[in-house]
XYZ file of C-alpha atoms in Angstrom:
745
model
C 32.409 27.183 -0.899
C 32.618 23.684 0.549
C 33.285 22.832 4.198
C 32.466 20.061 6.641
C 29.320 20.315 8.725
C 28.376 18.111 11.668
C 24.800 16.905 11.050
C 22.488 14.994 13.364
C 23.780 11.549 12.403
C 26.536 11.813 9.822
C 29.194 14.355 8.956
C 27.858 16.459 6.085
C 29.676 18.895 3.851
C 28.463 22.406 3.183
C 28.314 23.827 -0.334
C 27.326 27.411 -1.167
C 26.623 28.825 -4.578
C 24.021 29.944 -7.092
C 21.880 27.863 -9.430
C 22.983 28.107 -13.048
C 20.326 25.849 -14.594
C 17.716 23.277 -13.638
C 18.381 19.958 -15.381
C 15.397 18.054 -13.979
C 12.732 18.534 -11.340
C 9.846 16.420 -10.068
C 7.082 18.788 -8.982
C 5.366 16.087 -6.905
C 8.216 15.400 -4.474
C 10.673 18.225 -5.171
C 13.482 15.950 -6.426
C 15.810 18.173 -8.457
C 19.025 17.962 -10.457
C 20.737 21.291 -11.065
C 24.051 22.850 -12.008
C 25.458 25.259 -9.419
C 28.257 27.783 -9.560
C 30.066 27.354 -6.253
C 30.876 30.547 -4.367
C 34.529 29.601 -3.887
C 35.554 30.215 -7.462
C 32.597 29.623 -9.722
C 33.249 25.957 -10.446
C 30.152 24.266 -11.883
C 28.867 21.492 -9.628
C 25.931 19.131 -10.209
C 23.682 18.891 -7.148
C 20.980 16.226 -6.737
C 18.320 15.835 -4.046
C 15.002 17.102 -2.685
C 15.078 20.860 -3.411
C 11.542 22.018 -4.182
C 10.735 25.305 -5.884
C 14.260 26.425 -6.714
C 15.155 28.182 -9.939
C 18.048 29.581 -11.912
C 19.639 32.457 -10.038
C 18.766 31.178 -6.570
C 21.520 31.397 -3.981
C 21.636 28.140 -2.015
C 23.413 26.698 0.976
C 23.497 22.913 0.609
C 24.390 20.199 3.130
C 25.219 16.727 1.890
C 27.947 14.426 0.636
C 30.030 14.079 -2.494
C 29.220 10.971 -4.523
C 30.537 9.489 -7.745
C 28.003 8.652 -10.418
C 29.385 6.041 -12.869
C 27.864 7.885 -15.829
C 27.815 11.551 -14.769
C 30.849 11.735 -12.511
C 31.213 13.712 -9.284
C 27.966 15.059 -7.814
C 26.815 16.641 -4.573
C 24.031 14.577 -2.965
C 21.844 16.996 -1.001
C 20.503 16.034 2.429
C 19.354 19.530 3.479
C 19.258 22.900 1.809
C 18.570 26.557 2.530
C 17.717 29.282 0.063
C 19.873 32.311 0.872
C 18.048 35.510 0.073
C 20.180 38.087 -1.750
C 21.335 40.927 0.487
C 22.571 43.499 -2.072
C 20.860 45.056 -5.070
C 23.055 43.269 -7.608
C 22.130 39.871 -6.165
C 18.488 40.926 -5.875
C 18.450 41.889 -9.545
C 19.979 38.572 -10.578
C 17.370 36.711 -8.503
C 14.376 38.645 -9.851
C 15.667 38.545 -13.435
C 15.834 34.722 -13.269
C 11.991 34.623 -13.451
C 11.884 32.923 -10.052
C 8.923 35.194 -9.196
C 5.781 34.784 -11.281
C 5.201 37.778 -13.580
C 8.651 39.321 -13.170
C 11.251 39.072 -15.932
C 14.568 40.853 -16.573
C 13.115 44.226 -17.698
C 10.562 44.485 -14.890
C 13.216 43.316 -12.412
C 15.532 46.183 -13.434
C 12.726 48.726 -13.022
C 11.840 47.388 -9.552
C 15.458 47.571 -8.362
C 15.867 51.068 -9.825
C 12.711 52.220 -8.023
C 12.919 50.495 -4.649
C 16.547 49.402 -4.249
C 17.205 47.260 -1.188
C 13.524 47.534 -0.175
C 12.439 45.682 -3.321
C 11.700 42.353 -1.640
C 9.689 44.003 1.139
C 7.615 45.891 -1.420
C 6.965 42.767 -3.517
C 5.852 40.782 -0.481
C 3.878 43.372 1.467
C 2.941 46.232 -0.877
C 2.071 44.882 -4.348
C -0.102 47.955 -4.970
C 3.052 50.113 -4.850
C 4.516 47.963 -7.623
C 1.444 48.416 -9.801
C 1.409 52.195 -9.349
C 5.168 52.726 -9.731
C 6.443 50.186 -12.262
C 5.632 50.698 -15.927
C 4.225 47.549 -17.576
C 3.145 45.892 -14.305
C -0.616 45.646 -13.706
C -2.194 45.267 -10.273
C -3.234 41.715 -11.167
C 0.345 40.780 -12.092
C 1.720 42.549 -9.010
C -0.632 40.594 -6.754
C 0.365 37.329 -8.459
C 4.042 38.230 -8.004
C 3.431 38.939 -4.325
C 1.729 35.562 -3.821
C 4.558 33.802 -5.672
C 7.148 35.535 -3.480
C 5.220 34.610 -0.308
C 4.977 31.002 -1.444
C 8.726 30.804 -1.922
C 9.233 32.485 1.429
C 6.854 29.949 2.982
C 8.588 26.885 1.568
C 11.931 28.389 2.609
C 10.675 28.852 6.175
C 9.181 25.357 6.174
C 12.433 23.795 5.004
C 14.344 25.585 7.731
C 11.853 24.720 10.466
C 11.138 21.075 9.618
C 14.639 19.975 8.633
C 15.437 18.778 12.175
C 12.334 16.566 12.247
C 11.594 15.314 8.734
C 13.252 14.827 5.383
C 12.823 17.300 2.553
C 10.295 15.078 0.742
C 8.053 14.964 3.823
C 8.384 18.721 4.233
C 7.089 19.118 0.682
C 4.018 17.048 1.640
C 3.444 19.239 4.700
C 3.727 22.408 2.654
C 1.340 21.101 0.010
C -1.208 20.365 2.733
C -0.954 23.575 4.765
C 0.785 26.070 2.479
C 2.413 29.126 4.009
C 0.720 28.355 7.343
C 2.728 25.113 7.726
C 5.140 26.341 10.385
C 2.477 28.150 12.421
C 0.205 25.082 12.383
C 3.023 22.762 13.427
C 4.042 25.027 16.289
C 0.467 25.344 17.521
C -0.505 21.678 17.143
C 2.124 19.321 15.686
C -0.316 16.433 16.053
C -2.296 17.756 13.097
C 0.580 16.542 10.957
C 0.006 12.869 11.777
C -3.747 13.237 11.273
C -3.627 15.151 7.991
C -0.335 14.394 6.208
C 0.306 10.958 4.720
C 3.516 9.345 5.916
C 3.834 11.155 9.258
C 2.956 8.770 12.047
C 2.137 9.630 15.625
C 5.657 8.825 16.850
C 7.290 11.367 14.526
C 4.762 14.065 15.338
C 5.138 13.259 19.040
C 8.922 13.582 18.856
C 8.523 16.981 17.260
C 5.973 18.049 19.865
C 8.266 17.054 22.724
C 11.082 19.084 21.155
C 8.695 22.043 20.980
C 7.871 21.733 24.674
C 4.560 19.865 24.659
C 4.199 17.761 27.808
C 2.847 14.220 28.193
C -0.591 15.367 29.284
C -1.249 17.945 26.580
C -4.842 17.490 25.388
C -3.911 17.304 21.703
C -1.220 14.726 22.437
C -3.521 12.386 24.340
C -6.314 12.697 21.769
C -3.908 12.030 18.890
C -2.451 9.099 20.802
C -5.902 7.567 21.248
C -6.595 7.859 17.517
C -3.172 6.392 16.800
C -3.975 3.326 18.919
C -7.120 2.768 16.844
C -5.426 3.238 13.456
C -2.330 1.213 14.353
C -4.509 -1.650 15.585
C -6.419 -1.494 12.312
C -3.213 -1.657 10.274
C -1.317 -4.186 12.376
C -4.048 -6.386 13.839
C -7.026 -5.874 11.533
C -9.303 -4.475 14.255
C -12.120 -2.226 13.041
C -12.944 -1.090 16.581
C -11.718 -1.625 20.142
C -13.468 -2.027 23.505
C -13.252 1.257 25.388
C -11.418 -0.375 28.296
C -8.767 -1.844 26.003
C -8.417 1.426 24.092
C -7.865 3.547 27.182
C -5.470 1.024 28.751
C -3.383 0.729 25.580
C -3.343 4.496 25.030
C -2.394 5.208 28.652
C 0.518 2.772 28.452
C 1.711 4.147 25.106
C 1.507 7.772 26.203
C 2.685 7.344 29.814
C -0.457 9.006 31.139
C -3.194 7.847 33.476
C -6.151 5.801 32.281
C -8.423 8.650 33.385
C -6.535 10.990 31.044
C -6.935 8.573 28.149
C -10.615 8.077 28.963
C -11.201 11.827 29.018
C -9.566 12.075 25.577
C -11.904 9.352 24.281
C -14.893 11.302 25.614
C -13.630 14.500 23.960
C -13.169 12.746 20.618
C -16.649 11.223 20.864
C -18.137 14.680 21.510
C -16.215 16.079 18.536
C -17.496 13.283 16.286
C -13.991 12.048 15.462
C -14.859 8.750 17.167
C -18.132 6.804 17.344
C -19.275 4.062 19.686
C -21.687 1.130 19.597
C -22.891 -0.843 22.633
C -22.255 -4.574 22.237
C -22.438 -7.120 25.051
C -22.777 -4.289 27.571
C -19.541 -2.588 26.578
C -18.687 0.347 24.369
C -16.927 -0.528 21.116
C -15.031 2.547 19.935
C -14.603 3.276 16.218
C -12.723 5.831 14.219
C -15.445 7.798 12.407
C -14.441 6.620 8.914
C -14.296 2.967 10.017
C -17.731 3.287 11.635
C -19.269 4.813 8.516
C -17.713 2.175 6.239
C -18.831 -0.829 8.280
C -22.366 0.487 8.682
C -22.595 1.235 4.966
C -21.457 -2.295 4.065
C -24.289 -3.792 6.107
C -26.946 -1.443 4.715
C -25.926 -1.934 1.084
C -25.751 -5.727 1.403
C -29.313 -5.788 2.736
C -30.406 -3.494 -0.077
C -28.846 -5.676 -2.773
C -30.269 -8.851 -1.291
C -33.799 -7.480 -1.213
C -33.974 -5.697 -4.556
C -32.889 -8.204 -7.217
C -35.486 -9.474 -9.695
C -36.835 -12.892 -8.722
C -36.518 -15.920 -11.007
C -39.023 -18.779 -10.870
C -37.546 -21.950 -9.336
C -38.716 -24.005 -12.318
C -36.831 -21.663 -14.627
C -33.737 -21.992 -12.445
C -33.813 -25.794 -12.707
C -34.255 -25.463 -16.443
C -31.277 -23.113 -16.728
C -29.063 -25.511 -14.761
C -30.185 -28.580 -16.752
C -29.527 -26.774 -20.011
C -26.055 -25.706 -18.876
C -25.192 -29.280 -17.845
C -26.047 -30.518 -21.332
C -24.254 -27.671 -23.058
C -21.069 -28.000 -20.989
C -21.179 -31.793 -20.695
C -20.802 -31.458 -16.924
C -22.777 -33.197 -14.194
C -22.989 -30.847 -11.221
C -22.714 -32.239 -7.698
C -25.587 -31.551 -5.326
C -23.844 -28.672 -3.545
C -22.676 -27.159 -6.824
C -26.251 -27.241 -8.080
C -27.423 -25.570 -4.861
C -24.796 -22.863 -5.272
C -25.867 -22.103 -8.846
C -29.524 -22.043 -7.791
C -28.916 -19.679 -4.857
C -26.880 -17.289 -7.008
C -29.825 -17.081 -9.422
C -32.437 -16.684 -6.666
C -30.844 -14.146 -4.339
C -29.277 -10.713 -4.622
C -26.305 -11.637 -2.426
C -24.791 -15.119 -2.425
C -21.621 -16.498 -0.817
C -19.713 -19.468 -2.262
C -16.923 -20.886 -0.147
C -14.834 -24.048 -0.070
C -11.287 -25.346 -0.180
C -9.133 -26.196 -3.212
C -10.396 -28.831 -5.633
C -14.033 -28.543 -4.534
C -15.313 -27.118 -7.806
C -15.775 -23.397 -7.145
C -14.505 -22.526 -10.624
C -16.998 -24.931 -12.218
C -19.821 -23.078 -10.470
C -18.489 -19.687 -11.577
C -18.254 -20.779 -15.217
C -21.816 -22.100 -15.086
C -23.092 -18.845 -13.595
C -21.350 -16.750 -16.230
C -22.888 -18.818 -19.036
C -26.386 -18.786 -17.515
C -26.428 -15.068 -16.732
C -25.102 -14.209 -20.192
C -27.790 -16.409 -21.777
C -30.333 -14.308 -19.836
C -28.883 -11.131 -21.343
C -27.094 -9.995 -18.186
C -23.689 -8.322 -18.276
C -21.261 -9.951 -15.826
C -18.238 -8.310 -14.179
C -15.467 -10.498 -12.752
C -13.065 -9.065 -10.193
C -10.492 -9.987 -7.550
C -8.466 -8.000 -4.992
C -5.045 -8.491 -6.618
C -3.662 -8.544 -10.136
C -2.481 -12.134 -9.809
C -5.851 -13.308 -8.506
C -7.628 -11.497 -11.346
C -5.273 -13.086 -13.863
C -6.010 -16.566 -12.477
C -9.725 -15.854 -12.617
C -9.401 -14.829 -16.276
C -7.462 -17.971 -17.144
C -9.997 -20.214 -15.378
C -13.108 -18.642 -16.934
C -11.829 -17.483 -20.348
C -13.354 -14.080 -19.543
C -11.721 -10.801 -18.619
C -11.359 -10.330 -14.884
C -10.141 -7.074 -13.393
C -8.709 -6.032 -10.091
C -11.343 -4.371 -7.937
C -9.409 -1.106 -8.230
C -9.476 -1.287 -12.012
C -13.158 -2.279 -12.062
C -13.905 0.811 -9.982
C -11.771 2.955 -12.343
C -9.261 4.035 -9.761
C -7.494 7.313 -10.467
C -5.156 9.715 -8.726
C -4.966 13.484 -8.772
C -2.158 15.342 -7.052
C -4.603 17.910 -5.680
C -7.497 15.657 -4.678
C -5.680 12.386 -3.925
C -7.018 9.011 -5.014
C -10.605 8.316 -5.975
C -12.782 5.778 -7.752
C -14.519 6.771 -10.978
C -17.239 4.232 -10.256
C -19.143 5.209 -7.135
C -22.587 6.172 -5.843
C -23.004 8.807 -8.558
C -21.530 6.717 -11.391
C -22.621 3.122 -10.823
C -21.233 0.039 -12.543
C -23.206 -0.981 -15.628
C -23.143 -4.742 -15.009
C -26.135 -6.521 -13.506
C -23.976 -9.292 -11.994
C -20.757 -8.760 -10.004
C -18.691 -11.868 -9.169
C -15.725 -11.342 -6.837
C -13.122 -14.031 -6.103
C -10.605 -14.313 -3.223
C -13.047 -12.443 -0.990
C -11.159 -13.378 2.192
C -8.598 -10.746 1.146
C -11.087 -7.885 0.895
C -10.937 -5.473 3.821
C -13.684 -3.130 4.979
C -12.467 -0.087 3.051
C -12.307 -1.872 -0.305
C -15.626 -3.673 0.229
C -17.267 -0.349 1.055
C -15.928 1.236 -2.147
C -17.066 -1.749 -4.227
C -20.575 -1.795 -2.775
C -20.990 1.930 -3.375
C -20.527 1.281 -7.099
C -22.978 -1.643 -7.452
C -26.394 -0.531 -8.638
C -29.552 -1.567 -6.781
C -31.066 -4.664 -8.343
C -27.707 -6.139 -9.350
C -26.585 -9.534 -8.058
C -23.471 -9.759 -5.918
C -21.724 -13.148 -5.776
C -18.837 -13.486 -3.332
C -16.359 -16.343 -3.645
C -13.589 -17.209 -1.229
C -12.064 -19.678 1.164
C -13.150 -18.662 4.655
C -10.523 -20.955 6.212
C -7.644 -18.897 4.829
C -6.072 -15.956 6.622
C -8.201 -12.802 6.796
C -7.402 -9.615 4.899
C -4.238 -7.654 5.620
C -6.357 -4.537 6.099
C -8.923 -4.097 8.834
C -12.070 -6.189 8.939
C -13.050 -9.789 8.341
C -15.757 -9.278 5.750
C -16.166 -12.782 4.330
C -16.298 -14.562 7.697
C -18.507 -11.859 9.221
C -21.010 -12.232 6.385
C -21.048 -16.019 6.767
C -21.354 -15.818 10.562
C -24.342 -13.486 10.311
C -26.379 -16.216 8.522
C -28.235 -13.461 6.671
C -27.261 -14.445 3.137
C -27.458 -17.563 1.019
C -24.201 -19.435 1.641
C -22.945 -22.679 0.131
C -19.740 -24.351 1.300
C -18.417 -26.907 -1.190
C -16.822 -29.861 0.597
C -16.472 -32.675 -1.962
C -12.986 -33.074 -3.443
C -13.387 -34.146 -7.064
C -11.580 -37.123 -8.544
C -8.888 -35.228 -10.431
C -8.168 -33.097 -7.369
C -7.969 -36.173 -5.125
C -4.917 -37.286 -7.100
C -3.011 -34.234 -5.862
C -1.338 -34.476 -2.466
C -1.302 -30.667 -2.357
C -5.087 -30.610 -2.288
C -5.643 -33.650 -0.067
C -2.998 -32.467 2.396
C -4.494 -28.968 2.441
C -7.868 -30.429 3.386
C -6.242 -32.717 5.951
C -4.571 -29.743 7.622
C -7.813 -27.777 7.531
C -9.568 -30.684 9.253
C -6.925 -30.901 11.969
C -5.094 -33.940 10.561
C -1.384 -34.365 9.859
C -0.558 -34.086 6.163
C 0.963 -37.083 4.388
C 4.698 -36.406 4.282
C 6.280 -39.701 3.225
C 5.016 -40.401 -0.309
C 7.687 -39.880 -2.957
C 7.227 -39.112 -6.660
C 4.211 -36.868 -6.064
C 3.674 -33.138 -5.665
C 4.180 -32.804 -1.898
C 7.556 -33.371 -0.220
C 8.998 -33.123 3.268
C 12.712 -32.631 4.006
C 13.573 -33.156 7.654
C 16.070 -30.702 9.149
C 17.048 -30.365 12.792
C 17.604 -26.649 13.330
C 16.758 -23.313 11.765
C 20.217 -22.815 10.248
C 20.040 -26.153 8.422
C 16.524 -25.280 7.288
C 17.723 -21.965 5.871
C 20.627 -23.429 3.910
C 18.474 -26.275 2.577
C 15.950 -23.717 1.324
C 18.735 -21.760 -0.368
C 20.132 -24.919 -1.990
C 16.687 -25.894 -3.266
C 16.106 -22.462 -4.813
C 19.554 -21.992 -6.294
C 20.513 -25.498 -7.392
C 18.265 -28.515 -7.009
C 14.876 -27.238 -8.138
C 16.017 -25.230 -11.195
C 17.745 -28.378 -12.485
C 14.678 -30.563 -11.889
C 12.053 -28.070 -13.080
C 13.901 -26.365 -15.924
C 10.708 -25.091 -17.550
C 9.705 -23.138 -14.436
C 12.891 -21.198 -13.744
C 14.027 -19.554 -10.542
C 11.211 -16.979 -10.511
C 8.638 -19.773 -10.405
C 9.876 -20.826 -6.958
C 8.482 -18.984 -3.948
C 9.591 -19.371 -0.341
C 6.689 -18.703 2.048
C 7.587 -18.311 5.734
C 5.536 -18.196 8.924
C 7.668 -15.368 10.326
C 9.852 -12.426 9.333
C 12.375 -12.991 12.137
C 14.827 -15.796 12.875
C 17.385 -17.643 10.751
C 14.602 -19.128 8.625
C 12.467 -15.978 8.526
C 11.989 -13.786 5.485
C 14.548 -11.161 6.504
C 17.473 -13.593 6.810
C 16.435 -15.770 3.880
C 16.108 -12.803 1.536
C 19.721 -11.839 2.230
C 20.947 -15.396 1.572
C 18.749 -15.924 -1.482
C 19.765 -12.623 -3.052
C 23.441 -13.597 -2.736
C 22.808 -16.939 -4.446
C 20.144 -16.040 -7.013
C 21.228 -12.512 -7.941
C 24.826 -11.946 -6.793
C 26.760 -8.706 -7.358
C 28.013 -8.237 -10.897
C 29.878 -5.579 -12.823
C 27.021 -5.741 -15.313
C 24.317 -5.026 -12.737
C 23.821 -1.683 -11.042
C 22.827 -1.618 -7.406
C 21.779 0.914 -4.789
C 22.072 0.677 -1.016
C 19.056 1.927 0.920
C 19.481 1.732 4.688
C 20.260 -1.927 5.453
C 19.217 -3.247 2.033
C 20.944 -3.461 -1.317
C 18.651 -3.297 -4.330
C 20.162 -4.771 -7.481
C 19.040 -5.046 -11.084
C 17.292 -8.406 -11.427
C 16.049 -8.489 -7.811
C 12.561 -9.746 -7.025
C 10.857 -7.127 -4.838
C 7.482 -6.533 -3.198
C 5.488 -3.377 -2.496
C 4.662 -3.319 1.222
C 1.922 -0.692 1.370
C -0.646 0.765 -0.991
C 0.749 3.628 -3.078
C -2.197 5.171 -4.867
C -0.352 7.986 -6.624
C 2.529 6.198 -8.339
C 2.119 6.026 -12.111
C 2.526 2.879 -14.215
C 2.424 2.197 -17.935
C 1.846 -0.937 -19.955
C 3.646 -1.413 -23.271
C 1.250 -4.078 -24.608
C -1.667 -1.662 -25.027
C -0.063 1.726 -24.221
C -2.321 2.078 -21.177
C -1.221 3.991 -18.138
C -2.693 4.385 -14.691
C -1.937 4.891 -11.039
C -1.429 2.637 -8.055
C 0.825 -0.196 -6.933
C -0.574 -2.093 -3.992
C 0.501 -3.962 -0.887
C 1.742 -7.417 -1.923
C 2.453 -6.640 -5.599
C 5.657 -8.397 -6.715
C 7.969 -7.167 -9.460
C 11.483 -7.401 -10.888
C 13.975 -4.518 -10.844
C 14.754 -3.965 -14.513
C 16.984 -0.911 -14.314
C 18.623 1.299 -11.683
C 19.407 4.878 -12.699
C 21.530 6.571 -10.057
C 21.761 9.725 -12.174
C 18.147 10.654 -11.500
C 17.809 8.523 -8.344
C 15.234 6.132 -9.718
C 14.732 2.497 -10.610
C 12.469 0.801 -13.141
C 10.422 -2.114 -11.799
C 8.186 -4.414 -13.847
C 5.101 -5.726 -12.011
C 3.693 -8.439 -14.291
C 2.826 -6.271 -17.325
C 3.097 -2.868 -15.617
C 6.271 -0.787 -15.702
C 6.851 1.664 -12.861
C 9.541 4.278 -12.258
C 10.382 4.372 -8.538
C 12.070 7.411 -7.076
C 14.644 6.407 -4.456
C 12.560 8.279 -1.861
C 9.918 5.520 -2.213
C 12.254 2.627 -1.437
C 11.106 2.375 2.178
C 7.959 0.756 0.748
C 9.916 -1.985 -1.054
C 11.465 -5.170 0.272
C 12.994 -8.233 -1.329
C 10.532 -10.987 -2.214
C 12.617 -14.134 -2.662
C 11.019 -15.135 0.646
C 7.687 -13.679 1.764
C 5.324 -14.141 4.688
C 2.143 -16.168 4.352
C 0.060 -13.010 4.724
C 1.832 -11.430 1.752
C 1.263 -14.541 -0.378
C -2.525 -14.313 -0.215
C -4.248 -14.116 -3.574
C -1.231 -15.470 -5.441
C -0.284 -18.913 -6.705
C 3.187 -20.149 -7.584
C 4.372 -23.247 -9.453
C 6.589 -24.316 -6.538
C 6.183 -23.322 -2.884
C 8.808 -23.971 -0.192
C 7.623 -23.697 3.424
C 10.219 -23.566 6.234
C 8.742 -25.399 9.249
C 10.861 -23.504 11.750
C 10.617 -22.015 15.215
C 8.390 -18.945 15.473
C 5.993 -17.357 17.967
C 3.067 -19.701 18.648
C 0.556 -17.226 17.250
C 2.277 -17.604 13.855
C 2.374 -21.402 13.963
C -1.320 -21.854 13.287
C -3.449 -24.216 11.242
C -4.931 -21.615 8.926
C -1.482 -20.159 8.272
C -0.134 -23.574 7.173
C -3.307 -24.205 5.173
C -2.991 -20.862 3.385
C 0.681 -21.499 2.551
C -0.015 -24.957 1.092
C -2.882 -23.691 -1.076
C -0.572 -21.147 -2.761
C 1.148 -23.954 -4.737
C 0.151 -25.007 -8.256
C 2.540 -27.906 -8.911
C 4.754 -28.691 -5.918
C 4.986 -28.074 -2.167
C 8.181 -28.708 -0.213
C 8.153 -28.400 3.575
C 11.629 -28.125 5.078
C 12.125 -28.573 8.806
C 10.597 -30.350 11.770
C 7.625 -32.711 11.902
C 6.978 -31.430 15.405
C 6.554 -27.892 14.074
C 4.152 -29.139 11.382
C 2.185 -31.017 14.059
C 2.135 -27.917 16.263
C 0.693 -25.864 13.407
C -1.981 -28.464 12.647
C -3.020 -28.648 16.303
C -3.072 -24.882 16.808
C -6.578 -23.966 15.694
C -6.502 -20.651 17.504
C -7.467 -18.028 14.963
C -6.463 -14.443 15.507
C -9.453 -12.613 16.925
C -10.450 -9.354 15.261
C -12.707 -6.744 16.778
C -15.299 -6.097 14.081
C -18.975 -5.247 14.158
C -20.253 -6.309 10.748
C -21.768 -9.564 11.995
C -23.762 -7.668 14.629
C -24.908 -5.018 12.168
C -26.133 -7.781 9.871
C -27.791 -9.865 12.589
C -29.652 -6.840 13.897
C -30.420 -5.580 10.382
C -28.769 -2.289 11.418
């Protein structure tokens, strides 16, 4: 039976019937395709949506909309569903005979109905011992398993009913997997446990649910969860590892509409419980989430351990190694390069920093050759796939992402983990990591746990670039501590001096205006008076002018990098315009609308948060693995509306995305400077447009320029460029690593 039903936001239709067969189901998220016999005449209908743990014979009440699939025809797209328990013995028999309950098939089902009639379900759920003693062919073990299976289905049914007004079906599945049959009771007692223990449920959603359930502003659990939310949201959005107690209580009080005394009491409670930790610095309490505290303290301890435990090499031998490598490679090392090589050989921890064109790669190649000549195994790694690929190309050695080096894996029961850790250390005696400015505290902690005592750890990065997207400022904190050998390369070598990209990058970094007026080089400036003109010039460059001039690069070799997401020349507006011009609608390309975005085959897209459990495969070597990470860019190869999925190719990895994951994807024709870190592109276009002053900074412009391999084009206002060069204010992050290192813990 189908009728209209007024939902929370849109008018839904109601469809009742019984499941004839399951066509497809995803056990991880509950996405299911099934054929149903509708109750208004038995017509077979295909239903698609999140419907976990349903089986043939189930009676369902579905709420959703009718859609037309180009390949499979008319389907019912399910927004909500309820399992309707059979009320008469005939329906009960059909349900039990469908094998929906573990251990019960058609013959046993008939015997149960014959014995217990309409009480059958109550007996299965609450008296499995009666089944075992009364039903021929049913052991106590099987009866107990059947009872647990029935309770599980009852639990997920109750959860779906209870949570449907607050969360989608996919999120309800996550809740049920975390808490099982106790899900509803836990949520009623303390809904704030959901945001602390279930991925994807933030404080705001849990708070909305709590308010609906009658929790008031001052409820202890609410204020404590709000305090923790302030810490975690500041870590995610602002990179803070900790916060001053005063700032934490003020921010929490404002967010929660409670008094500062209430917020302060919650902080004290959380400190007593051990959920938070504090450290006294400059006569004020710095408050940490427990995990962040443990990670930062571990980083400091392990760095000291590595620096003190490596085998020493005689200085005369070091000079000999360097001289021999100069002859072998036919390279004459500059003084600072020689110092860098020497320090990497002498010390357990060494930091190499410097801008583009200063010879960092030359040092790395020398170190690889010298260490290998000494019989050492060397591991090369970088935070992102693109950075690792560049490292491989520059050194002619395999470089891996840090996740791959640590043998990242995912298990649906245990979550994500690293195969290389404190109990299974890396084999290599030398670990060289590039693009270290991108490494946040959590990843650095995981990496250090896997490095064996006595190994050498060489960290390479440009400390003048933007800090990591995640919390922490590891590279700069290590340099500021002055506890480790650090060499900053400053000389721009002759070949690099011929590039305006490199000389302008250094000019910007030194607070000088870049050269904008030289033609026939690799750095161009197009003056435009307002943000609308800037936007349309950028679109014209991407769609017409540059592809004609740089035919060998193609449209995907051009990347627009913006200071801001908002405004006419921000990423959000430009992505809409660029999609229309670079990948317009076509009868030959499938597309799918998700909220305010249209994803189309051929679109360039970016993952916006780490997804550790999504599976990928690689055709070139038949490898498969898990994890697509924040900032990874891919191309939509195929959209399959029949099973609500799309195929996306990230470099050499192919991933099947369920439509429920699309909130973590956005178009990547234009990206922010933060998202561009660790990547390089043949051509970079930078809109010099109006944006909040905190985004018009020197290190942001410097980072954007250094993403280009062949050409930089700045479009916009000289005044904006000058404002960025003059604005040396770097975003302050509350971290404690420098202090841990200075005080040697």
